[in-house]
Coordinates of C-alpha atoms in Angstrom, one line a residue:
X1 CA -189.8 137.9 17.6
X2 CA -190.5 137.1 13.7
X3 CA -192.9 136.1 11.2
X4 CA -191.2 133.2 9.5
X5 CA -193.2 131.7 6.2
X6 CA -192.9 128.2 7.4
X7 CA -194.9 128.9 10.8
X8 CA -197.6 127.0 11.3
X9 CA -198.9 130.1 12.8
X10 CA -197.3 133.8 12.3
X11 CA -195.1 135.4 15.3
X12 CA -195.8 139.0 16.8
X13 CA -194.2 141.7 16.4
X14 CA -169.1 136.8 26.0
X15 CA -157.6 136.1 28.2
X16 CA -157.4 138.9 27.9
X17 CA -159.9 137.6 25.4
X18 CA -162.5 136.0 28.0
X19 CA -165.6 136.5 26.6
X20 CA -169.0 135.4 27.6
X21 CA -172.1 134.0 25.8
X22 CA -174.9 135.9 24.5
X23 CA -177.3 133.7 26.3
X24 CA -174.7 133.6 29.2
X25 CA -170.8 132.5 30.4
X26 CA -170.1 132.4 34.1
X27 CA -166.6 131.9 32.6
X28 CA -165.4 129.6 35.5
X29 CA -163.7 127.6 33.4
X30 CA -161.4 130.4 32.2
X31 CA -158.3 131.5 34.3
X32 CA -158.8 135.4 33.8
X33 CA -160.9 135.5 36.4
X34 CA -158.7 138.3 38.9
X35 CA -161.1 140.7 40.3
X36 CA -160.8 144.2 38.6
X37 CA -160.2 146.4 41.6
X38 CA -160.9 149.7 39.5
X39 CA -164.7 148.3 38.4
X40 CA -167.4 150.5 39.4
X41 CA -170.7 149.1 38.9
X42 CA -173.2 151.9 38.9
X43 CA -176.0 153.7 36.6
X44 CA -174.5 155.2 34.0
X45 CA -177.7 155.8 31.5
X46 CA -179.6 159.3 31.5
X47 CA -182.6 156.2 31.3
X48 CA -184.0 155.0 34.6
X49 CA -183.9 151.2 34.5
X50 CA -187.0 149.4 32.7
X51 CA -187.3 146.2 34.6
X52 CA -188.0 145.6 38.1
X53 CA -187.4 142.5 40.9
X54 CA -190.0 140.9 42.7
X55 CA -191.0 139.6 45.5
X56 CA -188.7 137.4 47.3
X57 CA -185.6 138.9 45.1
X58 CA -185.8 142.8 46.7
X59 CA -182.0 142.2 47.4
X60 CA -181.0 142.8 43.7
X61 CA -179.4 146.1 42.2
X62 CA -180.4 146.9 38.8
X63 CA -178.3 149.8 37.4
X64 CA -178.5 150.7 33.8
X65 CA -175.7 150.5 31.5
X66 CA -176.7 152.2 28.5
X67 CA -179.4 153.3 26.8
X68 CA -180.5 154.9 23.3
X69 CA -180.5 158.4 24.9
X70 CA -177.1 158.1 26.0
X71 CA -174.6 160.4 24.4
X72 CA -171.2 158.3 25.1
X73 CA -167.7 161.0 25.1
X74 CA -165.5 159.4 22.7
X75 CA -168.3 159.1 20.0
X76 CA -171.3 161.4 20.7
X77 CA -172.9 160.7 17.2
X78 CA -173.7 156.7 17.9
X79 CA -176.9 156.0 19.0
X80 CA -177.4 152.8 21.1
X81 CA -180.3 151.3 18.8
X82 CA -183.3 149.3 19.3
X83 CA -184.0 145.6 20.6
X84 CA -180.0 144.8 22.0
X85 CA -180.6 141.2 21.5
X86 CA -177.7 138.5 21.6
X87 CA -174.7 139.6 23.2
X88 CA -171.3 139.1 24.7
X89 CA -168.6 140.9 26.5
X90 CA -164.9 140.5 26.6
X91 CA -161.8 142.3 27.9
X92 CA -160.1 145.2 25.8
X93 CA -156.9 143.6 24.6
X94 CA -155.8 146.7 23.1
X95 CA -155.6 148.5 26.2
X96 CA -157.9 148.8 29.6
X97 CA -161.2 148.4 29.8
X98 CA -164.1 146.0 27.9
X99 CA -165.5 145.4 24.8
X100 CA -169.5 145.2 24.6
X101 CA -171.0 143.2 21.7
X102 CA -174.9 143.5 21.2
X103 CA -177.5 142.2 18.0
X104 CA -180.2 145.1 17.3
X105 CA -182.5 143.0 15.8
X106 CA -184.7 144.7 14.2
X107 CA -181.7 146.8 12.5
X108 CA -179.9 143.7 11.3
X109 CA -176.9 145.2 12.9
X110 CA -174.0 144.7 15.4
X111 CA -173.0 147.6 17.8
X112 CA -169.7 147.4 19.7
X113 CA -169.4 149.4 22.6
X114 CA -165.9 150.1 25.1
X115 CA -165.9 150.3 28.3
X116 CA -163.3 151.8 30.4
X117 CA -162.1 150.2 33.2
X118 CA -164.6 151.5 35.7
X119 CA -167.2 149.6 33.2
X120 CA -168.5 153.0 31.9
X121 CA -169.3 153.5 28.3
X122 CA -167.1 155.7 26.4
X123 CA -167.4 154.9 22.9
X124 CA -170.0 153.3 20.3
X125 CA -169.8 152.1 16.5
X126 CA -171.3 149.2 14.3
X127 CA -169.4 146.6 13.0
X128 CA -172.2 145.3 10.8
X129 CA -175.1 147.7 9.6
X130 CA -178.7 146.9 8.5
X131 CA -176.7 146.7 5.0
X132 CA -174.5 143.8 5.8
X133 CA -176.5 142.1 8.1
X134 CA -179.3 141.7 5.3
X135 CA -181.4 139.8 8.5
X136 CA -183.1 140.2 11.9
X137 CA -180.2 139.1 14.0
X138 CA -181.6 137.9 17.3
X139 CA -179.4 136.1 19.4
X140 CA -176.0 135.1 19.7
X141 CA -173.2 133.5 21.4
X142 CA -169.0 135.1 21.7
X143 CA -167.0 132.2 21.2
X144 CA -163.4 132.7 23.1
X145 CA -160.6 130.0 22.8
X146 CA -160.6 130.0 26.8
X147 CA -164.2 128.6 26.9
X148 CA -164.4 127.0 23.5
X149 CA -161.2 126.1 21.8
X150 CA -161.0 129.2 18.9
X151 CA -162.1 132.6 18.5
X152 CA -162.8 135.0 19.3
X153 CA -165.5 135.1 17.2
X154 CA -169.3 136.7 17.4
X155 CA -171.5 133.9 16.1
X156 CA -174.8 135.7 15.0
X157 CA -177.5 134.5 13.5
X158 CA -180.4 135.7 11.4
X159 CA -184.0 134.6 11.5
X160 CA -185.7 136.9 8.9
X161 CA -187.0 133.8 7.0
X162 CA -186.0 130.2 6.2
X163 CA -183.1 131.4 4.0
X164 CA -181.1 133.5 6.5
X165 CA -177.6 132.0 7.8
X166 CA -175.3 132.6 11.0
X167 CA -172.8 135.6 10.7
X168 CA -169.1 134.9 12.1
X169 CA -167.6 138.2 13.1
X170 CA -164.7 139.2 14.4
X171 CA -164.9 140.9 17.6
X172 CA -161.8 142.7 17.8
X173 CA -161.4 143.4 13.7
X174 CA -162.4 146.6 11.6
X175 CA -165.6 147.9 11.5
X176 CA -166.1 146.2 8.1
X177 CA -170.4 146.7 8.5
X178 CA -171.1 146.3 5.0
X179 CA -169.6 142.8 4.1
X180 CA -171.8 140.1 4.1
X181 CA -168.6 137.2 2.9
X182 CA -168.8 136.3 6.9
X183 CA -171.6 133.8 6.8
X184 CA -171.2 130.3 7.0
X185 CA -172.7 128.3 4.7
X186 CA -172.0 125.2 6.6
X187 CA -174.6 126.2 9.5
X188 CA -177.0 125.9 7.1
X189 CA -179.9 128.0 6.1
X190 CA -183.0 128.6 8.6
X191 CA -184.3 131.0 10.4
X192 CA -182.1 130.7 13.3
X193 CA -181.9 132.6 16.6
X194 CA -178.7 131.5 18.1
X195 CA -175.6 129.3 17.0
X196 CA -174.2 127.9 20.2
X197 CA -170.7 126.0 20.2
X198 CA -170.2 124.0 23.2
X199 CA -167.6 124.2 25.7
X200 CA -164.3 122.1 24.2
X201 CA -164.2 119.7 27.2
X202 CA -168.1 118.7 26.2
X203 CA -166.7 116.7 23.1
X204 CA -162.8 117.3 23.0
X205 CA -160.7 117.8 19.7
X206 CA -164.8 118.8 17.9
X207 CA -166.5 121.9 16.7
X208 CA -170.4 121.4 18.4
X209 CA -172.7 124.3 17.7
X210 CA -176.0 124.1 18.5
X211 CA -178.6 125.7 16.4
X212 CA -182.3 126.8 17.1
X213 CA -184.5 127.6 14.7
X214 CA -187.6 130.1 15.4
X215 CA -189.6 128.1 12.9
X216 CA -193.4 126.7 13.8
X217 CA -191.8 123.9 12.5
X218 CA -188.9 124.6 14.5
X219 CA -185.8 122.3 14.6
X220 CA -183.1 121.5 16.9
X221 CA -179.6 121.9 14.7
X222 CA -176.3 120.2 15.5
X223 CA -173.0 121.4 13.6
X224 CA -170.3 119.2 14.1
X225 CA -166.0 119.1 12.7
X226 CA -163.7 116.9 14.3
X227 CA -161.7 119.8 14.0
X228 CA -161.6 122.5 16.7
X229 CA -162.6 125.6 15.1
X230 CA -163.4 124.7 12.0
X231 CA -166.6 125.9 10.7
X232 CA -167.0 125.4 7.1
X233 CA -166.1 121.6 6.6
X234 CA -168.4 120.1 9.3
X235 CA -172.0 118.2 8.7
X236 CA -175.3 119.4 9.8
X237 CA -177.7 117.1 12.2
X238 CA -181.4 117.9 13.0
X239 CA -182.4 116.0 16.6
X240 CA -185.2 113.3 16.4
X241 CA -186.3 111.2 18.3
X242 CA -185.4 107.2 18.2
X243 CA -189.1 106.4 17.9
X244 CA -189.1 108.4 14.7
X245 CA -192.1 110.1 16.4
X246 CA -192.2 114.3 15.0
X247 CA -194.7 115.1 17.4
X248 CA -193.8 117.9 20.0
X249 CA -196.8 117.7 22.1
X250 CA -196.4 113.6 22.2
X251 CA -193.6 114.2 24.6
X252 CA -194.7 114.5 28.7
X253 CA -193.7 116.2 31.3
X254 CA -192.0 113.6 34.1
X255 CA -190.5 111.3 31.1
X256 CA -186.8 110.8 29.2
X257 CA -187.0 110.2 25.6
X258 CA -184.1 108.9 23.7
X259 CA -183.3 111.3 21.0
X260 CA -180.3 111.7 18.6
X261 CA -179.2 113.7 15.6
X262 CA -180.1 112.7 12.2
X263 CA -177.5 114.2 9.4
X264 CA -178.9 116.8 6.6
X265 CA -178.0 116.1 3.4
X266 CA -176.2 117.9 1.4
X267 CA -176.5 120.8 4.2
X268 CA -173.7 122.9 3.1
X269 CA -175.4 123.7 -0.9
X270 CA -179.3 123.0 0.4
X271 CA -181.4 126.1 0.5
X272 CA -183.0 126.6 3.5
X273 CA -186.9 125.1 2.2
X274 CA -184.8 121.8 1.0
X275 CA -183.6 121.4 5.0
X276 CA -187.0 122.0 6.0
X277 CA -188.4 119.5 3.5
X278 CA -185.2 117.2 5.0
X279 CA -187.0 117.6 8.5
X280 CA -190.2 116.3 7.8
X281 CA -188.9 113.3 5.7
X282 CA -186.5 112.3 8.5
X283 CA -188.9 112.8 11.0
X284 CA -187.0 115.5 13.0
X285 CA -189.0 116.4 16.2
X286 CA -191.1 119.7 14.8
X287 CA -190.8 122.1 18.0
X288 CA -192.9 125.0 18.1
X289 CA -189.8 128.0 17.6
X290 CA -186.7 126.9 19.2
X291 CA -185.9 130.8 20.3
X292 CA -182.7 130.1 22.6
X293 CA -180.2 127.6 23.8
X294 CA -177.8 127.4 26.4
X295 CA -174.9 125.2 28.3
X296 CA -174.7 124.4 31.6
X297 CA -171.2 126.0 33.3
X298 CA -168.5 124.3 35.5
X299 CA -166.7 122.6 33.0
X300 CA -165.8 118.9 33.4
X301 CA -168.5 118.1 30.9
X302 CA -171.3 119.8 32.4
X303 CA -171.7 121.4 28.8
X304 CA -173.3 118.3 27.7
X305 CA -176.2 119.7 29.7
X306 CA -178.2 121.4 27.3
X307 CA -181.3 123.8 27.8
X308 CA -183.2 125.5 24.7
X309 CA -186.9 127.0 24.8
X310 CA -189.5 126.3 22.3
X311 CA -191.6 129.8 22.8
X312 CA -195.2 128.3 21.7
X313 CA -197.9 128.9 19.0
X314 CA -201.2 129.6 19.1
X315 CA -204.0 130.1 16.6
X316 CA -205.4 133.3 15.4
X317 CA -207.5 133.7 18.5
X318 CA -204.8 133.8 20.8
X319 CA -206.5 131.2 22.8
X320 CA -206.6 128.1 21.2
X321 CA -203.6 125.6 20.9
X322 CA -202.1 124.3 17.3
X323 CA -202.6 121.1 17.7
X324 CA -199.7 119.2 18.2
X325 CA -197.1 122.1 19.5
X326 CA -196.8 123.8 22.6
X327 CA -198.4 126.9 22.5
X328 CA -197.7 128.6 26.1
X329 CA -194.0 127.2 25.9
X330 CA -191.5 125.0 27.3
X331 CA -187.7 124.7 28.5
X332 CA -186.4 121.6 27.4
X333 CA -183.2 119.6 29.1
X334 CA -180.7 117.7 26.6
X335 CA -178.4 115.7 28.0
X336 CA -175.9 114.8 25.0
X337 CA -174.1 110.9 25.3
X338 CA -170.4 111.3 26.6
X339 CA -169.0 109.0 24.5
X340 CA -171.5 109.8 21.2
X341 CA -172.2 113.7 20.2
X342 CA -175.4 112.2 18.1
X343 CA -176.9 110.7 21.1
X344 CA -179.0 111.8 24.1
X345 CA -181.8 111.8 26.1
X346 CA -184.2 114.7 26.3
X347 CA -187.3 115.6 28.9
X348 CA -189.2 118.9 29.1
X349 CA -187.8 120.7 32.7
X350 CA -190.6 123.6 32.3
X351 CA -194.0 123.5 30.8
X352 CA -195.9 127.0 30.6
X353 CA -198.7 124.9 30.0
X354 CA -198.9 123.4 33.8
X355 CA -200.3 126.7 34.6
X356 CA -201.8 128.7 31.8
X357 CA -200.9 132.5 32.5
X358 CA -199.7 132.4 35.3
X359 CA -196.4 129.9 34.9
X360 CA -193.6 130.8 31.9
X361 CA -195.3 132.7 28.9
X362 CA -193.8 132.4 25.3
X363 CA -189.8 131.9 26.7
X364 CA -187.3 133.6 24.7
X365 CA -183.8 133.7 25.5
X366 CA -181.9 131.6 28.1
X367 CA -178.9 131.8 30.6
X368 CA -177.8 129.1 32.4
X369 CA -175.4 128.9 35.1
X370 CA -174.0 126.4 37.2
X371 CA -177.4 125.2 38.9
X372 CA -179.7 127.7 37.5
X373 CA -181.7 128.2 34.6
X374 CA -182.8 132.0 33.6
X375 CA -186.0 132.1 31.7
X376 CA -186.5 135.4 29.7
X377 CA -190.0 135.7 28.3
X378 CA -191.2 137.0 24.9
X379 CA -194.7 137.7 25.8
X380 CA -195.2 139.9 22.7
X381 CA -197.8 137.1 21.2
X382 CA -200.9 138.9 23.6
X383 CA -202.2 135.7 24.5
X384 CA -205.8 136.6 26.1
X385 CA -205.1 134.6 29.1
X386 CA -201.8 136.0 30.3
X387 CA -201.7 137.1 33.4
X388 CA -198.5 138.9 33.8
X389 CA -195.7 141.3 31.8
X390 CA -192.5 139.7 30.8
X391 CA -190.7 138.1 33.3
X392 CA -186.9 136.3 34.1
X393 CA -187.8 133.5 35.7
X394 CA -185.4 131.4 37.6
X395 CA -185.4 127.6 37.5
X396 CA -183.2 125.4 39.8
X397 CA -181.9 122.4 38.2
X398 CA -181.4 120.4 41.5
X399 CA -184.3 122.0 43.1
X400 CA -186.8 122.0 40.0
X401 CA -188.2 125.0 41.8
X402 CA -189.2 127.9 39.3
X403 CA -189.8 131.3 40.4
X404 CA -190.4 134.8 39.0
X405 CA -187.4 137.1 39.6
X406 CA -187.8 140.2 37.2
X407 CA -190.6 142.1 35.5
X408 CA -190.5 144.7 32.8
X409 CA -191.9 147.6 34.5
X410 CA -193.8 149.9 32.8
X411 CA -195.1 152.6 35.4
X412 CA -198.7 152.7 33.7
X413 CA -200.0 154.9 36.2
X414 CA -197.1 157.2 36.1
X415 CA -197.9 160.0 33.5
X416 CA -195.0 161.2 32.6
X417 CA -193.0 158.0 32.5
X418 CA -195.9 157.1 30.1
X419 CA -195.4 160.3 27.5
X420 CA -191.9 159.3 26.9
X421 CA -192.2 155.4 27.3
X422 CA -195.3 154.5 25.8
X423 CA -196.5 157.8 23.7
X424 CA -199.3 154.8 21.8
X425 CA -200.5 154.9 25.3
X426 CA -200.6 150.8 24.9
X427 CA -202.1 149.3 27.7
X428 CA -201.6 145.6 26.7
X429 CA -199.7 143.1 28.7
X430 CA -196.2 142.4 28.0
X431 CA -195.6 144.7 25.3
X432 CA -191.7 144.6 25.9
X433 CA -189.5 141.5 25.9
X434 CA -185.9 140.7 26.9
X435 CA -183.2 139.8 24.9
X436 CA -179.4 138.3 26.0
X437 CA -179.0 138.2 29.5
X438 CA -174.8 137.1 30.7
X439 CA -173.2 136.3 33.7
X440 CA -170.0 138.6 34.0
X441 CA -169.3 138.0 37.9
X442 CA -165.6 136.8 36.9
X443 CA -164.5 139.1 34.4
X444 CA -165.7 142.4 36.4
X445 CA -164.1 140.5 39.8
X446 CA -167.9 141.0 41.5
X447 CA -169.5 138.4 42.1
X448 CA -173.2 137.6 41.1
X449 CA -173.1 140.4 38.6
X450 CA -174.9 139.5 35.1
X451 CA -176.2 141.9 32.4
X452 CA -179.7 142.1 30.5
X453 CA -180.8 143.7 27.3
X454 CA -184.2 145.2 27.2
X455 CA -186.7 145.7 24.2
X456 CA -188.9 148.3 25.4
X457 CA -191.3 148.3 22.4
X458 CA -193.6 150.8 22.9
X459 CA -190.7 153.5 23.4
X460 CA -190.3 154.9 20.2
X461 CA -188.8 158.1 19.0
X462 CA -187.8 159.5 15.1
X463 CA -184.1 160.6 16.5
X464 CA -183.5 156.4 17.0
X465 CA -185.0 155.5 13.1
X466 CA -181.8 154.5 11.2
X467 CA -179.1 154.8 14.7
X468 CA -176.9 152.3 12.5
X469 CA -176.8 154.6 9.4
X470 CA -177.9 152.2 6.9
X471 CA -179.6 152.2 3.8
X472 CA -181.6 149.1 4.9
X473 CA -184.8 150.0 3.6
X474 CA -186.4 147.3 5.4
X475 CA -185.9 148.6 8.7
X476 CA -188.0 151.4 9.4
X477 CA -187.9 150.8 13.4
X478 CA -187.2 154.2 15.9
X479 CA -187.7 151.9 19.5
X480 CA -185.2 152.5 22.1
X481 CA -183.1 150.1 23.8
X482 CA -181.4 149.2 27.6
X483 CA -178.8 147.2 28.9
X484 CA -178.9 146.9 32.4
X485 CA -176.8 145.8 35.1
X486 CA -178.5 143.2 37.8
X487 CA -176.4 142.5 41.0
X488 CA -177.5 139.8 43.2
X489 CA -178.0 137.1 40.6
X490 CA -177.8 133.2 42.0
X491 CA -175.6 131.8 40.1

């Protein structure tokens, strides 16, 4: 969620080491996958959980992790800030227990929270503050060399404009939350909401990082290096099609187009209005805000399976389309040429606009497992027709079958629920939104067991405003944030 000055139309507001994506990692590739006897899946927030299944899905647990309210042992002065956005989770190295890794957007900041080894938060800090992050960090993607040949390393990126660039922590390092000399250059300059690298069997012996940008004029970035983990010597790619035809909205459901990457000159020095001026000149498909991408897991090359969302636009009135982009939003399926990373055929796998309101609404962020697709909406647009708060959907790739599986859930009628959660008394639809959601069924040895950050909007409080300490003066947010856990999950 952004307002980006080259929109079209303005935006409401992952061994030891085995780590998982901030979209999502079911990790079966890795070989730490030994159940953890001693994991103990249960509530452990003061919060009650903010989303809720639905119908045909009343099997699934949700217990929530943490919260903003939570006052963790080892650390009782961290707050748990607002909109936990990308995300990844990896084992403790240093001793028992897990690492937590989570974006607060808003803050432009990076919280890393341990687990023990029941899975129970004990301690909190930031590792990058609303000072070094200097953008809206939205989501973003733990690189582990078990699952992608380096790291590990917290790719995340930023989206407050054209000029912001993809951050390259380390996970495990000090909490250096000042320094800014972690970007990569390389990546480019766009307002980007997740830097992806592909699993290393996808193209062995490269670096492939997939890029979207939440632009109106949105493109679809390739980074590649023939070298495995090398991310400041690669070139950039934007993905067009062979037709040369820009055109979002020319594209069908029910149809393959033939697509490939088309290199950015000069990608490593350009500003980020030069690469947007390069799109249009090379006739790079312009998708309407490419929010999330994701992988598909099981290794053997299913990486080259590609997912990514382009949320929609609409005009002013919240009704009518821009012409030429989707405006309700769509899931789009890449499926990258085995023998040439620049090459591949693409085809729409969900279209919010096959039924207005009721079907997908502005998707966001994206997990995909072995033969599902999770669908987390970003609603926050208030188009007049919606018929629904935000939603995970699930898509199944063999099946094609989509189906809503969680809902924020926001109690209206429940008075006292309301005076904490929504003080604003907002009574518009789909005033929260979801960010990362991660499959962790290997690492916590249980199966079906993935986690999901919340961005409850309307709960806002002055003891959150600042949680990361910074003197960011741009941030003046005090919403709370969740992570929950959701047992149950298809994968």
């Amino acid at each position: 969620m952004y307002f980006n000055r080259y929109s079209l139309a303005p935006k409401l507001p992952a061994l030891l080491l085995l780590g998982l994506l901030g979209a999502c990692n079911d990790s079966d590739s890795t070989n730490n996958s030994t159940p953890t006897s001693e994991v103990q899946l249960k509530a452990h927030s003061v919060n009650p959980a903010l989303v809720k299944s639905l119908s045909g899905f009343e099997n699934l647990e949700i217990l929530p992790l943490i919260s903003s309210d939570d006052v963790l042992p080892e650390s009782p002065g961290f707050i748990f800030g607002a909109q936990p956005d990308g995300s990844g989770i990896l084992k403790n190295p240093n001793g028992e227990g897990y690492i937590l890794l989570n974006n607060h957007e808003i803050m432009f900041s990076v919280s890393r929270v341990y687990l023990d080894k029941t899975f129970k938060p004990v301690k909190g800090e930031y590792i990058l503050d609303g000072d070094g992050g200097n953008f809206r960090l939205c989501s973003a993607t733990l690189a582990t060399p078990e699952e992608h040949g380096f790291g590990p390393m917290f790719l995340t990126a930023g989206e407050t404009d054209g000029e912001s660039m993809v951050h390259a922590l380390d996970p495990l390092g000090p909490a250096n939350k000042k320094d800014r000399s972690r970007m990569k250059p390389a990546l480019g300059h766009a307002s980007m909401e997740n830097a992806v690298p592909l699993p290393k069997d996808a193209f062995p012996g490269k670096t492939v990082i997939l890029i979207g940008e939440d632009s109106g004029n949105g493109q679809l970035i390739a980074y590649v290096s023939n070298t495995v983990g090398d991310l400041d010597n690669g070139k950039l790619y934007m993905l067009k099609r062979t037709t040369a035809d820009p055109v979002e909205t020319n594209m069908v459901a029910g149809q393959q187009y033939d697509v490939e990457f088309v290199e950015v000159d000069n990608a490593k020095t350009s500003t980020g209005a030069q690469i947007a001026a390069q799109s249009i000149a090379k006739n790079a498909i312009q998708f309407a805000r490419v929010e999330d991408v994701d992988y598909r897991k099981g290794g053997n090359g299913a990486g080259r399976e590609v997912y990514f969302t382009a949320t929609g636009v609409s005009q002013s009135d919240k009704v009518t389309p821009v012409t030429g982009f989707t405006m309700w939003g769509r899931v789009y399926k890449l499926t990258m040429q085995a023998d040439n990373v620049l090459k591949g055929k693409l085809e729409i796998a969900v279209d919010g606009a096959t039924d207005p309101g009721n079907s997908i609404v502005n998707p966001d962020n994206l997990c995909v497992t072995n033969d599902f697709v999770y669908i987390q909406e970003d609603g926050d647009s208030f188009y007049a027709n919606n018929k629904h708060d935000g939603r995970v959907w699930q898509y199944g790739m063999s099946s094609k079958q989509l189906k809503p599986m969680l809902e924020m859930n926001h109690r209206r009628t429940d008075a006292t629920f309301n005076a904490k959660y929504n003080k604003s008394n907002d009574q518009r639809l789909s005033t929260w939104e979801y960010g990362a959601m991660q499959d962790i069924s290997d690492m916590v040895g249980v199966p079906n067991t993935f986690l999901l950050n919340l961005h409850p909007h309307t709960w806002q409080d002055d003891k959150y405003l600042n949680a990361d300490g910074s003197s960011e003066t741009r941030n003046k947010n005090k919403e709370g944030g969740q992570v929950v856990i959701v047992r149950g999950v298809q994968r």
